[in-house]
Amino acid sequence: MENGNGHLTDPIPDEGFAQWREAEGGKPAGVRFLAFNTVIDLEAYGEPDACRAAFEEARALCRTYERLFSRTLPHSDIARINGAGGAAVAIDARTYDLLARALAYCAASEGTFDITVGPAVGLWNFHEGTVPDPAALAAAVEHVDWHQVQLWEEAGPDGTATCFAQLADPEAAVDAGGIAKGWIADALVEAAWAHGLTGLIVNLGGNVAVRGAKPSGEPWGIGVRDPRNPEKLIGAVPLTGGSAVTSGIYERCFTAPDGTFYHHILDPRTGMPVATDVGGVTVICERSIDAEGFSTTLLALGTERGCALVQRHPEILQAFFVDGAGKITPAR
């Protein structure tokens, strides 16, 4: 089967799974489904038909975005860029927009966020607790450099623009996983809100975006996880609009037999877990893509340098740094 771009579509794991919940007892309507290897939860207040229509559209959009942005689905735009051997690839305008925004966060991150870190990430297995061979990791980081990603548009005879992407280094690889959920959360909020809802919360596995409020006028409460025990919360952030995104070293990690702790936030320059005094950071922005784009960077920079970066970026409304002892340090 082909998608709208003429490319073959790939099956998505558990694509048909969905748990629906009608509004009852003051609680919002909701739906839970799976996408991007993540549990997706949407909750909304509004007329039942409006909520259902909003949820259906959100599910459909997630399927579209996963088939565009996934690194592992073989016919996605990202996979085709990575497999082109350095050749130019025509891509969807939405993929172009995502990558263009991602490169801006790479530039703002002081070298700690790089969407081409994929070759190094691929050598780690955090599920099995495997540490890469040092020589292989050193070879992989030679191809990590976001400057290798080139984007442009070309106008056709009818004036319609076609978007292109190319990797100047044929052995480089793009992975939009560190930024895509923010882009997607913003898109889902806009699409769902257009159905006339009065309150909405979108949760993409720790990436939370909200609009409106509860019928009581109360804001949504977004939990801040304890890095010592991610199943527990040590605080909550009230939101009536905008997004909160949390990154933590506890999300994918393992302790080696020699007692060394390894986490998934890698330094693009070395391919090794970045040294940081932060166990987790929660970032509040009006746009989820901003919160997503800066969350990993702030965690990698640590409390002092991270707070300094927050002061330089007014789009970051607030950031909360949590250290290994559970101490919370607000950036503003």
XYZ file of N, CA and C in Angstrom, residues 120-219:
300
model
N 26.176 6.561 16.869
C 26.686 6.222 18.205
C 25.604 5.563 19.047
N 24.389 6.089 18.975
C 23.286 5.514 19.739
C 23.068 4.055 19.362
N 23.214 3.755 18.073
C 22.978 2.398 17.602
C 23.930 1.355 18.145
N 25.047 1.779 18.691
C 26.022 0.835 19.257
C 25.699 0.449 20.693
N 24.826 1.209 21.335
C 24.442 0.916 22.715
C 23.213 0.018 22.749
N 23.152 -0.854 23.758
C 21.951 -1.648 24.008
C 21.629 -1.516 25.492
N 20.769 -0.551 25.806
C 20.455 -0.295 27.209
C 19.537 -1.358 27.783
N 18.817 -2.072 26.911
C 17.952 -3.150 27.392
C 18.787 -4.331 27.894
N 19.826 -4.664 27.147
C 20.675 -5.794 27.529
C 21.881 -5.363 28.354
N 22.093 -4.064 28.498
C 23.216 -3.577 29.292
C 24.554 -3.772 28.603
N 24.607 -3.460 27.294
C 25.824 -3.664 26.510
C 26.551 -2.345 26.304
N 27.839 -2.310 26.651
C 28.682 -1.135 26.427
C 29.409 -1.312 25.098
N 29.404 -0.317 24.220
C 30.038 -0.460 22.905
C 31.552 -0.630 22.995
N 32.096 -1.236 21.958
C 33.547 -1.308 21.817
C 34.092 0.106 21.634
N 35.101 0.513 22.410
C 35.606 1.893 22.329
C 36.042 2.301 20.925
N 36.677 1.381 20.192
C 37.135 1.715 18.844
C 35.947 1.944 17.908
N 34.918 1.107 18.037
C 33.732 1.267 17.201
C 33.012 2.573 17.528
N 32.974 2.924 18.802
C 32.310 4.165 19.198
C 33.082 5.375 18.681
N 34.408 5.313 18.760
C 35.229 6.411 18.252
C 35.037 6.589 16.749
N 34.893 5.475 16.031
C 34.665 5.550 14.587
C 33.287 6.129 14.290
N 32.301 5.779 15.106
C 30.928 6.254 14.872
C 30.816 7.758 15.053
N 31.459 8.302 16.088
C 31.300 9.737 16.346
C 32.003 10.595 15.291
N 32.846 9.973 14.478
C 33.444 10.715 13.365
C 32.378 11.173 12.362
N 31.210 10.528 12.406
C 30.137 10.849 11.466
C 28.971 11.566 12.150
N 29.212 12.068 13.347
C 28.199 12.815 14.085
C 28.483 14.309 13.929
N 27.648 14.990 13.176
C 27.807 16.432 12.971
C 26.556 16.956 12.277
N 25.727 17.670 13.017
C 24.448 18.129 12.464
C 24.632 19.070 11.288
N 25.813 19.639 11.129
C 26.053 20.500 9.974
C 25.994 19.726 8.656
N 26.072 18.374 8.732
C 26.021 17.547 7.526
C 24.617 17.474 6.930
N 23.603 17.899 7.698
C 22.217 17.822 7.223
C 21.910 19.061 6.387
N 21.546 18.854 5.145
C 21.247 19.955 4.232
C 19.784 19.879 3.806
N 19.097 21.009 3.890
C 17.677 21.089 3.541
C 17.460 22.214 2.543
N 16.594 21.988 1.574
C 16.243 23.058 0.637
C 14.927 22.731 -0.056
N 14.393 23.739 -0.719
C 13.162 23.589 -1.484
C 13.417 23.975 -2.933
N 12.721 23.314 -3.839
C 12.803 23.635 -5.264
C 11.393 23.807 -5.812
N 11.207 24.863 -6.583
C 9.893 25.113 -7.183
C 9.781 24.390 -8.516
N 8.653 23.690 -8.715
C 8.421 22.991 -9.965
C 7.815 23.904 -11.015
N 7.588 23.390 -12.212
C 7.011 24.201 -13.297
C 5.671 24.818 -12.935
N 4.910 24.144 -12.066
C 3.599 24.666 -11.675
C 3.672 25.566 -10.453
N 4.898 25.823 -9.990
C 5.066 26.685 -8.825
C 4.998 25.955 -7.501
N 4.683 24.665 -7.519
C 4.619 23.878 -6.289
C 6.030 23.552 -5.809
N 6.280 23.772 -4.537
C 7.614 23.531 -3.977
C 7.755 22.072 -3.554
N 8.914 21.505 -3.820
C 9.278 20.172 -3.344
C 10.423 20.323 -2.349
N 10.309 19.655 -1.221
C 11.318 19.727 -0.173
C 12.332 18.595 -0.343
N 13.589 18.908 -0.055
C 14.661 17.920 -0.182
C 15.531 17.921 1.066
N 16.119 16.761 1.339
C 17.107 16.615 2.406
C 18.262 15.779 1.883
N 19.452 16.072 2.393
C 20.643 15.351 1.954
C 21.657 15.342 3.087
N 22.371 14.240 3.230
C 23.460 14.126 4.198
C 24.779 14.274 3.457
N 25.526 15.324 3.766
C 26.804 15.550 3.098
C 27.788 14.423 3.381
N 27.658 13.805 4.563
C 28.456 12.626 4.905
C 27.583 11.400 4.664
N 27.901 10.563 3.671
C 27.058 9.401 3.368
C 26.911 8.424 4.526
N 27.853 8.453 5.482
C 27.791 7.532 6.619
C 27.113 8.148 7.827
N 26.659 9.380 7.715
C 25.902 10.000 8.795
C 24.486 9.439 8.809
N 23.774 9.689 9.895
C 22.389 9.227 10.007
C 21.614 10.183 10.894
N 20.401 10.478 10.473
C 19.525 11.372 11.223
C 18.619 10.556 12.134
N 18.422 11.040 13.358
C 17.464 10.451 14.285
C 16.700 11.610 14.918
N 15.437 11.746 14.560
C 14.631 12.860 15.065
C 13.926 12.528 16.371
N 14.263 11.387 16.975
C 13.566 10.943 18.178
C 13.651 11.902 19.346
N 14.703 12.719 19.405
C 14.856 13.640 20.517
C 14.079 14.929 20.376
N 13.339 15.080 19.293
C 12.629 16.332 19.043
C 11.224 16.101 18.472
N 11.003 14.933 17.852
C 9.757 14.720 17.101
C 8.509 14.782 17.972
N 8.574 14.251 19.193
C 7.357 14.232 20.016
C 6.884 15.638 20.360
N 7.817 16.568 20.506
C 7.417 17.949 20.752
C 6.673 18.529 19.569
N 7.204 18.292 18.372
C 6.548 18.753 17.146
C 5.164 18.121 17.034
N 5.094 16.824 17.307
C 3.828 16.093 17.173
C 2.819 16.564 18.209
N 3.250 16.774 19.446
C 2.324 17.225 20.488
C 1.672 18.547 20.104
N 2.464 19.479 19.583
C 1.895 20.762 19.142
C 0.866 20.550 18.037
N 1.178 19.677 17.090
C 0.259 19.420 15.978
C -1.040 18.762 16.471
N -0.937 17.849 17.427
C -2.123 17.175 17.944
C -3.019 18.151 18.703
N -2.415 19.041 19.480
C -3.210 20.023 20.218
C -3.994 20.903 19.245
N -3.330 21.392 18.203
C -4.014 22.259 17.240
C -5.154 21.526 16.552
N -4.893 20.286 16.138
C -5.916 19.536 15.414
C -7.092 19.187 16.313
N -6.823 18.739 17.534
C -7.900 18.342 18.439
C -8.709 19.545 18.908
N -8.039 20.652 19.176
C -8.730 21.836 19.690
C -9.714 22.398 18.669
N -9.441 22.187 17.409
C -10.318 22.691 16.351
C -11.697 22.027 16.370
N -11.845 20.956 17.148
C -13.139 20.281 17.228
C -14.065 20.911 18.271
N -13.632 22.020 18.884
C -14.501 22.715 19.819
C -14.429 22.207 21.245
N -13.303 21.682 21.651
C -13.127 21.201 23.017
C -13.005 22.386 23.979
N -13.214 22.114 25.258
C -13.039 23.154 26.273
C -11.809 22.922 27.138
N -11.288 21.722 27.131
C -10.069 21.396 27.864
C -9.411 20.195 27.226
N -8.087 20.199 27.173
C -7.382 19.126 26.467
C -6.005 18.919 27.082
N -5.639 17.643 27.249
C -4.288 17.294 27.658
C -3.793 16.151 26.777
N -2.612 16.329 26.225
C -1.967 15.328 25.368
C -0.693 14.878 26.073
N -0.561 13.594 26.279
C 0.617 13.054 26.966
C 1.280 12.018 26.072
N 2.452 12.371 25.560
C 3.220 11.467 24.713
C 4.395 10.909 25.513
N 4.060 10.123 26.531
C 5.091 9.461 27.310
C 6.064 10.408 27.982
N 5.557 11.383 28.739
C 6.418 12.337 29.424
C 6.477 13.689 28.753
N 6.005 13.750 27.529
C 5.864 15.029 26.827
C 4.393 15.414 26.918
N 4.099 16.455 27.700
C 2.716 16.810 27.995
C 2.411 18.201 27.447
N 1.299 18.317 26.732
C 0.847 19.612 26.220
C -0.623 19.772 26.586
N -1.008 20.990 27.000
C -2.381 21.220 27.437
C -2.928 22.493 26.812
N -4.255 22.565 26.777
C -4.943 23.784 26.381
C -6.285 23.802 27.103
N -6.720 25.002 27.492
C -7.963 25.104 28.234
C -7.776 24.642 29.671
N -8.883 24.376 30.343
C -8.823 23.994 31.748
C -9.936 23.002 32.051
N -9.954 22.536 33.276
C -11.024 21.661 33.724
C -12.302 22.494 33.910
N -13.468 21.854 33.907
C -14.719 22.607 34.089
C -14.735 23.445 35.358
N -14.013 23.011 36.366
C -13.955 23.757 37.630
C -13.088 25.005 37.525
N -12.356 25.122 36.405
C -11.416 26.227 36.259
C -10.027 25.896 36.758
N -9.881 24.732 37.376
C -8.567 24.322 37.880
C -7.625 24.016 36.714
N -6.341 24.308 36.880
C -5.378 23.948 35.834
C -5.094 22.453 35.856
